Structure formats: structure tokens, C-alpha cells
């Protein structure tokens, strides 16, 4: 099974900050990686697929990069509505999620 | 508007069974694989099961194999998850999602809570 590890688990930041979340796969997954945002009490929302392709309607401040085993999600200028938990997901072999990164207000 | 609406969750005793349902609207249901993803209270996301658009192919996570059965009724635009031999570790919000285990989940329902407790 492919394991996904995110870091950090908690990220404290201020509005306007540039933030980066890292996701590492236990083996190469090419670019078969997605990122999701989840707010309290809500279902996850797909932000990015194939490592760097943004879903239609997702603000341009969200970007993804990486391939193989190391990936990043960057929010270029954090907005109040971006405080949430972010999950990566590999879909190279079935589906496995990272443990999540909580972006909280500093 | 694309929408997924789950139902069927509730409180069940250990060893009991439940059938969850997910009614889809706003897209051609039988063209897409569908999945169930669960989230234990305060925990992360866990893919549970997927079914092809026709219903002929099903896939399960090792942690639930043998106890869960995914199915769909394309005439009713509805996805199902039969959960048997429930245990405390199955307590979670169960989300229905459009997409396959080998793909992304681009649309999610609001979730239905299953609580296993005596």
C-alpha cells in the first residue's frame, strides 16, 4: 500500500502569508496526486488534481507542484476563508489520503 | 446543479448492519464511477469502496473487505453501501463521492454519520 505523509500537521499563519504544505509518498506516484480543502462540519472540496492542475473555480492563489514522491500545495496570499484542513490524496494505486494539515490563525 | 445526498446513517449496536444510500442529481449518473469515503470523528479521510459506472466492477479497502458491499441502481440514480458486522472502529461520517479509487473525487455529498455503540 502507498502511504502519504503530510507536513506540517499544524501550520499557524496570518492573513496575507504565503504558506506551503508538503506531501510525501512512500513510492513514486508520478503526478497522480490531488489536494482537498475541508472546513469544519463540511465535506472536502477538490482543489487540485494531477499534482498541479487546478479545478475550475478554484482561486489562483492555490497552486500545486511536484512529481514522483514529493509534492507541495502553496497558497500565495492566505485569505480568511482559507483557514481549514488540507489533505493530499494519491490515486496511482487505489486511493490513500495524507493525515491532513490544519492551517490555523496565528 | 450537481448534488449528492446521503441517508441511512444512525446509531447501531456492535455486530449490527446498516444500508447507506446516496442519491445523485445534476449529472449522468451511469457514466461515472462512484465511491464511499469515511472520516472517523476528529480523524482523516479513508477511502472505503468504489464501483464502476455500470456496477460490474467493485473495489474495497483491505480494512473493510468482506463486511461492506457497494452497489448502485442506475435507474434510481442511487449508490448504496451495505455495512455488516459493525464495530466501534466503523464509527464515522460516510461520504458519497463522484469518482473512482484510481481517480480524484470531484464532488462530495454532505455525509451521513454512523455511530456504533451499545
PDB file of C-alpha atoms in Angstrom:
ATOM      1  CA  UNK A   1       0.000   0.000   0.000  1.00  0.00           C
ATOM      2  CA  UNK A   2       1.142   3.554  -0.728  1.00  0.00           C
ATOM      3  CA  UNK A   3       1.464   5.730   2.378  1.00  0.00           C
ATOM      4  CA  UNK A   4       1.094   9.512   2.232  1.00  0.00           C
ATOM      5  CA  UNK A   5       2.753  11.758   4.813  1.00  0.00           C
ATOM      6  CA  UNK A   6       1.970  15.455   5.131  1.00  0.00           C
ATOM      7  CA  UNK A   7       3.974  18.113   6.928  1.00  0.00           C
ATOM      8  CA  UNK A   8       3.481  20.063   8.996  1.00  0.00           C
ATOM      9  CA  UNK A   9       0.440  18.697  10.840  1.00  0.00           C
ATOM     10  CA  UNK A  10      -0.444  22.189  12.044  1.00  0.00           C
ATOM     11  CA  UNK A  11       0.557  25.457  10.405  1.00  0.00           C
ATOM     12  CA  UNK A  12      -0.045  28.804  12.113  1.00  0.00           C
ATOM     13  CA  UNK A  13      -0.153  31.731   9.744  1.00  0.00           C
ATOM     14  CA  UNK A  14      -1.569  35.214   9.260  1.00  0.00           C
ATOM     15  CA  UNK A  15      -3.766  36.663   6.543  1.00  0.00           C
ATOM     16  CA  UNK A  16      -1.559  37.581   3.607  1.00  0.00           C
ATOM     17  CA  UNK A  17       1.135  34.994   4.370  1.00  0.00           C
ATOM     18  CA  UNK A  18       2.489  32.623   1.746  1.00  0.00           C
ATOM     19  CA  UNK A  19       2.092  29.079   3.042  1.00  0.00           C
ATOM     20  CA  UNK A  20       3.401  25.764   1.773  1.00  0.00           C
ATOM     21  CA  UNK A  21       2.265  22.265   2.703  1.00  0.00           C
ATOM     22  CA  UNK A  22       4.322  19.215   1.771  1.00  0.00           C
ATOM     23  CA  UNK A  23       3.091  15.728   0.938  1.00  0.00           C
ATOM     24  CA  UNK A  24       5.403  12.745   0.503  1.00  0.00           C
ATOM     25  CA  UNK A  25       4.506   9.376  -0.982  1.00  0.00           C
ATOM     26  CA  UNK A  26       6.107   6.109   0.143  1.00  0.00           C
ATOM     27  CA  UNK A  27       6.785   5.242  -3.522  1.00  0.00           C
ATOM     28  CA  UNK A  28       6.615   7.060  -6.820  1.00  0.00           C
ATOM     29  CA  UNK A  29       3.096   8.053  -7.846  1.00  0.00           C
ATOM     30  CA  UNK A  30       4.096  10.054 -10.925  1.00  0.00           C
ATOM     31  CA  UNK A  31       1.729  13.067 -10.891  1.00  0.00           C
ATOM     32  CA  UNK A  32      -1.325  11.194  -9.620  1.00  0.00           C
ATOM     33  CA  UNK A  33      -1.890  13.493  -6.669  1.00  0.00           C
ATOM     34  CA  UNK A  34      -4.815  15.632  -5.582  1.00  0.00           C
ATOM     35  CA  UNK A  35      -5.325  18.254  -2.896  1.00  0.00           C
ATOM     36  CA  UNK A  36      -8.549  18.856  -0.954  1.00  0.00           C
ATOM     37  CA  UNK A  37      -9.735  21.546   1.451  1.00  0.00           C
ATOM     38  CA  UNK A  38     -12.073  20.700   4.312  1.00  0.00           C
ATOM     39  CA  UNK A  39     -13.775  23.179   6.624  1.00  0.00           C
ATOM     40  CA  UNK A  40     -15.337  22.173   9.974  1.00  0.00           C
ATOM     41  CA  UNK A  41     -18.530  20.174   9.565  1.00  0.00           C
ATOM     42  CA  UNK A  42     -18.286  20.216   5.769  1.00  0.00           C
ATOM     43  CA  UNK A  43     -17.309  17.742   3.087  1.00  0.00           C
ATOM     44  CA  UNK A  44     -13.887  18.024   1.446  1.00  0.00           C
ATOM     45  CA  UNK A  45     -13.585  20.046  -1.753  1.00  0.00           C
ATOM     46  CA  UNK A  46     -11.220  19.185  -4.580  1.00  0.00           C
ATOM     47  CA  UNK A  47      -8.714  21.956  -5.249  1.00  0.00           C
ATOM     48  CA  UNK A  48      -6.004  20.440  -7.439  1.00  0.00           C
ATOM     49  CA  UNK A  49      -5.596  17.263  -9.464  1.00  0.00           C
ATOM     50  CA  UNK A  50      -2.701  15.704 -11.347  1.00  0.00           C
ATOM     51  CA  UNK A  51      -0.348  17.467  -8.919  1.00  0.00           C
ATOM     52  CA  UNK A  52      -0.633  20.930 -10.462  1.00  0.00           C
ATOM     53  CA  UNK A  53      -3.939  21.306 -12.330  1.00  0.00           C
ATOM     54  CA  UNK A  54      -6.471  23.485 -10.556  1.00  0.00           C
ATOM     55  CA  UNK A  55     -10.126  22.531 -10.593  1.00  0.00           C
ATOM     56  CA  UNK A  56     -12.294  25.086 -12.361  1.00  0.00           C
ATOM     57  CA  UNK A  57     -13.349  27.867  -9.986  1.00  0.00           C
ATOM     58  CA  UNK A  58     -10.510  27.437  -7.512  1.00  0.00           C
ATOM     59  CA  UNK A  59      -8.825  30.776  -6.726  1.00  0.00           C
ATOM     60  CA  UNK A  60      -5.492  31.289  -8.447  1.00  0.00           C
ATOM     61  CA  UNK A  61      -3.714  31.756  -5.101  1.00  0.00           C
ATOM     62  CA  UNK A  62      -3.799  27.938  -4.762  1.00  0.00           C
ATOM     63  CA  UNK A  63      -1.112  26.096  -6.698  1.00  0.00           C
ATOM     64  CA  UNK A  64       0.394  22.633  -6.633  1.00  0.00           C
ATOM     65  CA  UNK A  65       3.695  21.232  -7.772  1.00  0.00           C
ATOM     66  CA  UNK A  66       5.821  18.118  -7.638  1.00  0.00           C
ATOM     67  CA  UNK A  67       6.078  14.639  -9.086  1.00  0.00           C
ATOM     68  CA  UNK A  68       7.346  11.254  -8.079  1.00  0.00           C
ATOM     69  CA  UNK A  69       7.313  11.200  -4.282  1.00  0.00           C
ATOM     70  CA  UNK A  70       7.344  14.850  -3.186  1.00  0.00           C
ATOM     71  CA  UNK A  71       4.582  17.389  -3.682  1.00  0.00           C
ATOM     72  CA  UNK A  72       3.634  20.817  -2.396  1.00  0.00           C
ATOM     73  CA  UNK A  73       0.493  22.891  -2.089  1.00  0.00           C
ATOM     74  CA  UNK A  74       1.121  26.634  -1.939  1.00  0.00           C
ATOM     75  CA  UNK A  75      -1.307  29.368  -1.002  1.00  0.00           C
ATOM     76  CA  UNK A  76       0.297  32.560  -2.270  1.00  0.00           C
ATOM     77  CA  UNK A  77      -1.572  35.014  -0.015  1.00  0.00           C
ATOM     78  CA  UNK A  78      -3.647  33.456   2.739  1.00  0.00           C
ATOM     79  CA  UNK A  79      -7.228  34.703   2.955  1.00  0.00           C
ATOM     80  CA  UNK A  80      -9.604  34.413   5.945  1.00  0.00           C
ATOM     81  CA  UNK A  81     -11.645  31.753   4.162  1.00  0.00           C
ATOM     82  CA  UNK A  82      -8.544  29.579   3.653  1.00  0.00           C
ATOM     83  CA  UNK A  83      -8.245  28.555   7.304  1.00  0.00           C
ATOM     84  CA  UNK A  84      -9.120  24.874   7.030  1.00  0.00           C
ATOM     85  CA  UNK A  85      -7.632  21.377   6.902  1.00  0.00           C
ATOM     86  CA  UNK A  86      -5.878  20.339   3.695  1.00  0.00           C
ATOM     87  CA  UNK A  87      -5.453  16.730   2.568  1.00  0.00           C
ATOM     88  CA  UNK A  88      -3.368  15.231  -0.199  1.00  0.00           C
ATOM     89  CA  UNK A  89      -4.534  12.039  -1.949  1.00  0.00           C
ATOM     90  CA  UNK A  90      -2.661   9.671  -4.222  1.00  0.00           C
ATOM     91  CA  UNK A  91      -4.575   7.889  -6.949  1.00  0.00           C
ATOM     92  CA  UNK A  92      -1.755   5.953  -8.576  1.00  0.00           C
ATOM     93  CA  UNK A  93      -2.948   2.785  -6.848  1.00  0.00           C
ATOM     94  CA  UNK A  94      -6.455   2.929  -5.414  1.00  0.00           C
ATOM     95  CA  UNK A  95      -6.714   5.933  -3.080  1.00  0.00           C
ATOM     96  CA  UNK A  96      -4.808   6.960   0.020  1.00  0.00           C
ATOM     97  CA  UNK A  97      -5.020  10.261   1.858  1.00  0.00           C
ATOM     98  CA  UNK A  98      -2.438  12.079   3.922  1.00  0.00           C
ATOM     99  CA  UNK A  99      -3.239  12.687   7.571  1.00  0.00           C
ATOM    100  CA  UNK A 100      -4.085  16.335   6.956  1.00  0.00           C
ATOM    101  CA  UNK A 101      -2.581  19.755   7.652  1.00  0.00           C
ATOM    102  CA  UNK A 102      -4.554  22.212   9.721  1.00  0.00           C
ATOM    103  CA  UNK A 103      -3.977  25.833   8.715  1.00  0.00           C
ATOM    104  CA  UNK A 104      -4.878  27.955  11.702  1.00  0.00           C
ATOM    105  CA  UNK A 105      -4.846  31.641  12.533  1.00  0.00           C
ATOM    106  CA  UNK A 106      -1.599  32.828  14.122  1.00  0.00           C
TER     107      UNK A 106
ATOM    108  CA  UNK B   1     -26.592  21.647 -10.075  1.00  0.00           C
ATOM    109  CA  UNK B   2     -24.558  18.533  -9.329  1.00  0.00           C
ATOM    110  CA  UNK B   3     -25.615  17.145  -5.968  1.00  0.00           C
ATOM    111  CA  UNK B   4     -25.136  14.054  -3.824  1.00  0.00           C
ATOM    112  CA  UNK B   5     -27.427  13.405  -0.864  1.00  0.00           C
ATOM    113  CA  UNK B   6     -26.627  10.628   1.607  1.00  0.00           C
ATOM    114  CA  UNK B   7     -29.038   8.965   4.008  1.00  0.00           C
ATOM    115  CA  UNK B   8     -29.280   5.898   6.226  1.00  0.00           C
ATOM    116  CA  UNK B   9     -26.830   6.681   8.993  1.00  0.00           C
ATOM    117  CA  UNK B  10     -27.656   6.345  12.669  1.00  0.00           C
ATOM    118  CA  UNK B  11     -26.865   4.615  15.935  1.00  0.00           C
ATOM    119  CA  UNK B  12     -26.344   0.865  15.679  1.00  0.00           C
ATOM    120  CA  UNK B  13     -25.147  -1.753  18.128  1.00  0.00           C
ATOM    121  CA  UNK B  14     -21.884  -3.625  17.606  1.00  0.00           C
ATOM    122  CA  UNK B  15     -22.457  -6.539  15.252  1.00  0.00           C
ATOM    123  CA  UNK B  16     -25.393  -4.792  13.593  1.00  0.00           C
ATOM    124  CA  UNK B  17     -25.925  -3.732   9.989  1.00  0.00           C
ATOM    125  CA  UNK B  18     -26.893  -0.618   8.062  1.00  0.00           C
ATOM    126  CA  UNK B  19     -27.529   0.306   4.453  1.00  0.00           C
ATOM    127  CA  UNK B  20     -26.418   3.751   3.405  1.00  0.00           C
ATOM    128  CA  UNK B  21     -27.817   5.418   0.310  1.00  0.00           C
ATOM    129  CA  UNK B  22     -26.658   8.313  -1.850  1.00  0.00           C
ATOM    130  CA  UNK B  23     -28.994   9.922  -4.352  1.00  0.00           C
ATOM    131  CA  UNK B  24     -27.311  11.746  -7.205  1.00  0.00           C
ATOM    132  CA  UNK B  25     -28.631  14.558  -9.384  1.00  0.00           C
ATOM    133  CA  UNK B  26     -27.340  17.013 -11.938  1.00  0.00           C
ATOM    134  CA  UNK B  27     -25.153  14.620 -13.948  1.00  0.00           C
ATOM    135  CA  UNK B  28     -25.475  11.426 -15.978  1.00  0.00           C
ATOM    136  CA  UNK B  29     -25.096   9.015 -13.087  1.00  0.00           C
ATOM    137  CA  UNK B  30     -24.354   5.822 -15.010  1.00  0.00           C
ATOM    138  CA  UNK B  31     -21.417   7.460 -16.815  1.00  0.00           C
ATOM    139  CA  UNK B  32     -19.364   7.764 -13.640  1.00  0.00           C
ATOM    140  CA  UNK B  33     -17.740   5.568 -11.062  1.00  0.00           C
ATOM    141  CA  UNK B  34     -18.812   6.342  -7.510  1.00  0.00           C
ATOM    142  CA  UNK B  35     -17.139   5.851  -4.148  1.00  0.00           C
ATOM    143  CA  UNK B  36     -17.560   5.930  -0.403  1.00  0.00           C
ATOM    144  CA  UNK B  37     -15.010   7.716   1.779  1.00  0.00           C
ATOM    145  CA  UNK B  38     -15.292   7.785   5.567  1.00  0.00           C
ATOM    146  CA  UNK B  39     -13.948  10.003   8.319  1.00  0.00           C
ATOM    147  CA  UNK B  40     -13.832   8.936  11.956  1.00  0.00           C
ATOM    148  CA  UNK B  41     -14.527  11.731  14.468  1.00  0.00           C
ATOM    149  CA  UNK B  42     -11.572  14.112  14.570  1.00  0.00           C
ATOM    150  CA  UNK B  43      -9.584  11.947  12.147  1.00  0.00           C
ATOM    151  CA  UNK B  44      -8.553  11.993   8.498  1.00  0.00           C
ATOM    152  CA  UNK B  45     -10.144  10.642   5.341  1.00  0.00           C
ATOM    153  CA  UNK B  46     -10.210   6.947   4.446  1.00  0.00           C
ATOM    154  CA  UNK B  47     -11.272   5.582   1.067  1.00  0.00           C
ATOM    155  CA  UNK B  48     -13.616   2.639   1.640  1.00  0.00           C
ATOM    156  CA  UNK B  49     -15.032   1.390  -1.655  1.00  0.00           C
ATOM    157  CA  UNK B  50     -15.695   2.217  -5.307  1.00  0.00           C
ATOM    158  CA  UNK B  51     -17.981   0.898  -8.037  1.00  0.00           C
ATOM    159  CA  UNK B  52     -17.801   1.350 -11.797  1.00  0.00           C
ATOM    160  CA  UNK B  53     -20.464   3.222 -13.722  1.00  0.00           C
ATOM    161  CA  UNK B  54     -22.166   0.035 -14.846  1.00  0.00           C
ATOM    162  CA  UNK B  55     -21.871  -1.542 -11.413  1.00  0.00           C
ATOM    163  CA  UNK B  56     -19.990  -4.532 -12.776  1.00  0.00           C
ATOM    164  CA  UNK B  57     -16.691  -3.764 -11.023  1.00  0.00           C
ATOM    165  CA  UNK B  58     -16.254  -3.111  -7.318  1.00  0.00           C
ATOM    166  CA  UNK B  59     -13.231  -2.288  -5.198  1.00  0.00           C
ATOM    167  CA  UNK B  60     -12.707  -2.312  -1.426  1.00  0.00           C
ATOM    168  CA  UNK B  61     -10.113  -1.174   1.072  1.00  0.00           C
ATOM    169  CA  UNK B  62      -8.466  -4.102   2.850  1.00  0.00           C
ATOM    170  CA  UNK B  63      -9.748  -2.774   6.195  1.00  0.00           C
ATOM    171  CA  UNK B  64     -13.391  -3.373   5.201  1.00  0.00           C
ATOM    172  CA  UNK B  65     -13.191  -6.234   2.709  1.00  0.00           C
ATOM    173  CA  UNK B  66     -15.769  -8.901   3.439  1.00  0.00           C
ATOM    174  CA  UNK B  67     -18.003  -6.697   5.598  1.00  0.00           C
ATOM    175  CA  UNK B  68     -19.054  -3.990   3.160  1.00  0.00           C
ATOM    176  CA  UNK B  69     -20.879  -4.271  -0.126  1.00  0.00           C
ATOM    177  CA  UNK B  70     -21.113  -1.379  -2.562  1.00  0.00           C
ATOM    178  CA  UNK B  71     -23.804  -1.350  -5.231  1.00  0.00           C
ATOM    179  CA  UNK B  72     -25.765   1.049  -7.384  1.00  0.00           C
ATOM    180  CA  UNK B  73     -29.158   1.315  -9.049  1.00  0.00           C
ATOM    181  CA  UNK B  74     -28.685   3.422 -12.154  1.00  0.00           C
ATOM    182  CA  UNK B  75     -32.440   3.551 -12.778  1.00  0.00           C
ATOM    183  CA  UNK B  76     -32.779   5.397  -9.474  1.00  0.00           C
ATOM    184  CA  UNK B  77     -29.503   7.392  -9.665  1.00  0.00           C
ATOM    185  CA  UNK B  78     -28.629   5.918  -6.288  1.00  0.00           C
ATOM    186  CA  UNK B  79     -25.465   4.483  -4.752  1.00  0.00           C
ATOM    187  CA  UNK B  80     -25.589   2.109  -1.785  1.00  0.00           C
ATOM    188  CA  UNK B  81     -23.251   0.795   0.896  1.00  0.00           C
ATOM    189  CA  UNK B  82     -24.293  -2.236   2.930  1.00  0.00           C
ATOM    190  CA  UNK B  83     -22.268  -2.385   6.123  1.00  0.00           C
ATOM    191  CA  UNK B  84     -22.352  -5.590   8.185  1.00  0.00           C
ATOM    192  CA  UNK B  85     -20.760  -6.793  11.431  1.00  0.00           C
ATOM    193  CA  UNK B  86     -20.313  -3.209  12.544  1.00  0.00           C
ATOM    194  CA  UNK B  87     -17.657  -2.453  15.126  1.00  0.00           C
ATOM    195  CA  UNK B  88     -16.728   0.671  17.083  1.00  0.00           C
ATOM    196  CA  UNK B  89     -13.935   1.415  14.610  1.00  0.00           C
ATOM    197  CA  UNK B  90     -16.569   1.855  11.889  1.00  0.00           C
ATOM    198  CA  UNK B  91     -17.949   4.936  13.653  1.00  0.00           C
ATOM    199  CA  UNK B  92     -17.510   7.724  11.124  1.00  0.00           C
ATOM    200  CA  UNK B  93     -19.128  10.158   8.758  1.00  0.00           C
ATOM    201  CA  UNK B  94     -19.594   8.302   5.486  1.00  0.00           C
ATOM    202  CA  UNK B  95     -19.311  10.466   2.395  1.00  0.00           C
ATOM    203  CA  UNK B  96     -20.519   9.545  -1.050  1.00  0.00           C
ATOM    204  CA  UNK B  97     -18.226  10.913  -3.761  1.00  0.00           C
ATOM    205  CA  UNK B  98     -18.233  11.054  -7.536  1.00  0.00           C
ATOM    206  CA  UNK B  99     -15.093   9.409  -8.809  1.00  0.00           C
ATOM    207  CA  UNK B 100     -13.084   6.234  -8.691  1.00  0.00           C
ATOM    208  CA  UNK B 101     -10.371   4.903  -6.395  1.00  0.00           C
ATOM    209  CA  UNK B 102      -7.921   5.384  -9.262  1.00  0.00           C
ATOM    210  CA  UNK B 103      -9.020   8.959  -9.794  1.00  0.00           C
ATOM    211  CA  UNK B 104      -9.954  12.067  -7.860  1.00  0.00           C
ATOM    212  CA  UNK B 105     -13.217  12.636  -6.004  1.00  0.00           C
ATOM    213  CA  UNK B 106     -14.560  15.802  -7.578  1.00  0.00           C
ATOM    214  CA  UNK B 107     -17.992  16.027  -5.974  1.00  0.00           C
ATOM    215  CA  UNK B 108     -18.900  15.028  -2.396  1.00  0.00           C
ATOM    216  CA  UNK B 109     -22.148  14.657  -0.506  1.00  0.00           C
ATOM    217  CA  UNK B 110     -22.696  16.215   2.897  1.00  0.00           C
ATOM    218  CA  UNK B 111     -22.076  12.904   4.675  1.00  0.00           C
ATOM    219  CA  UNK B 112     -24.089  10.636   6.942  1.00  0.00           C
ATOM    220  CA  UNK B 113     -22.960   9.749  10.472  1.00  0.00           C
ATOM    221  CA  UNK B 114     -22.763   6.125  11.540  1.00  0.00           C
ATOM    222  CA  UNK B 115     -22.273   5.558  15.268  1.00  0.00           C
ATOM    223  CA  UNK B 116     -21.557   2.063  16.533  1.00  0.00           C
ATOM    224  CA  UNK B 117     -22.173   1.803  20.243  1.00  0.00           C
ATOM    225  CA  UNK B 118     -24.038  -0.297  22.781  1.00  0.00           C
TER     226      UNK B 118
END
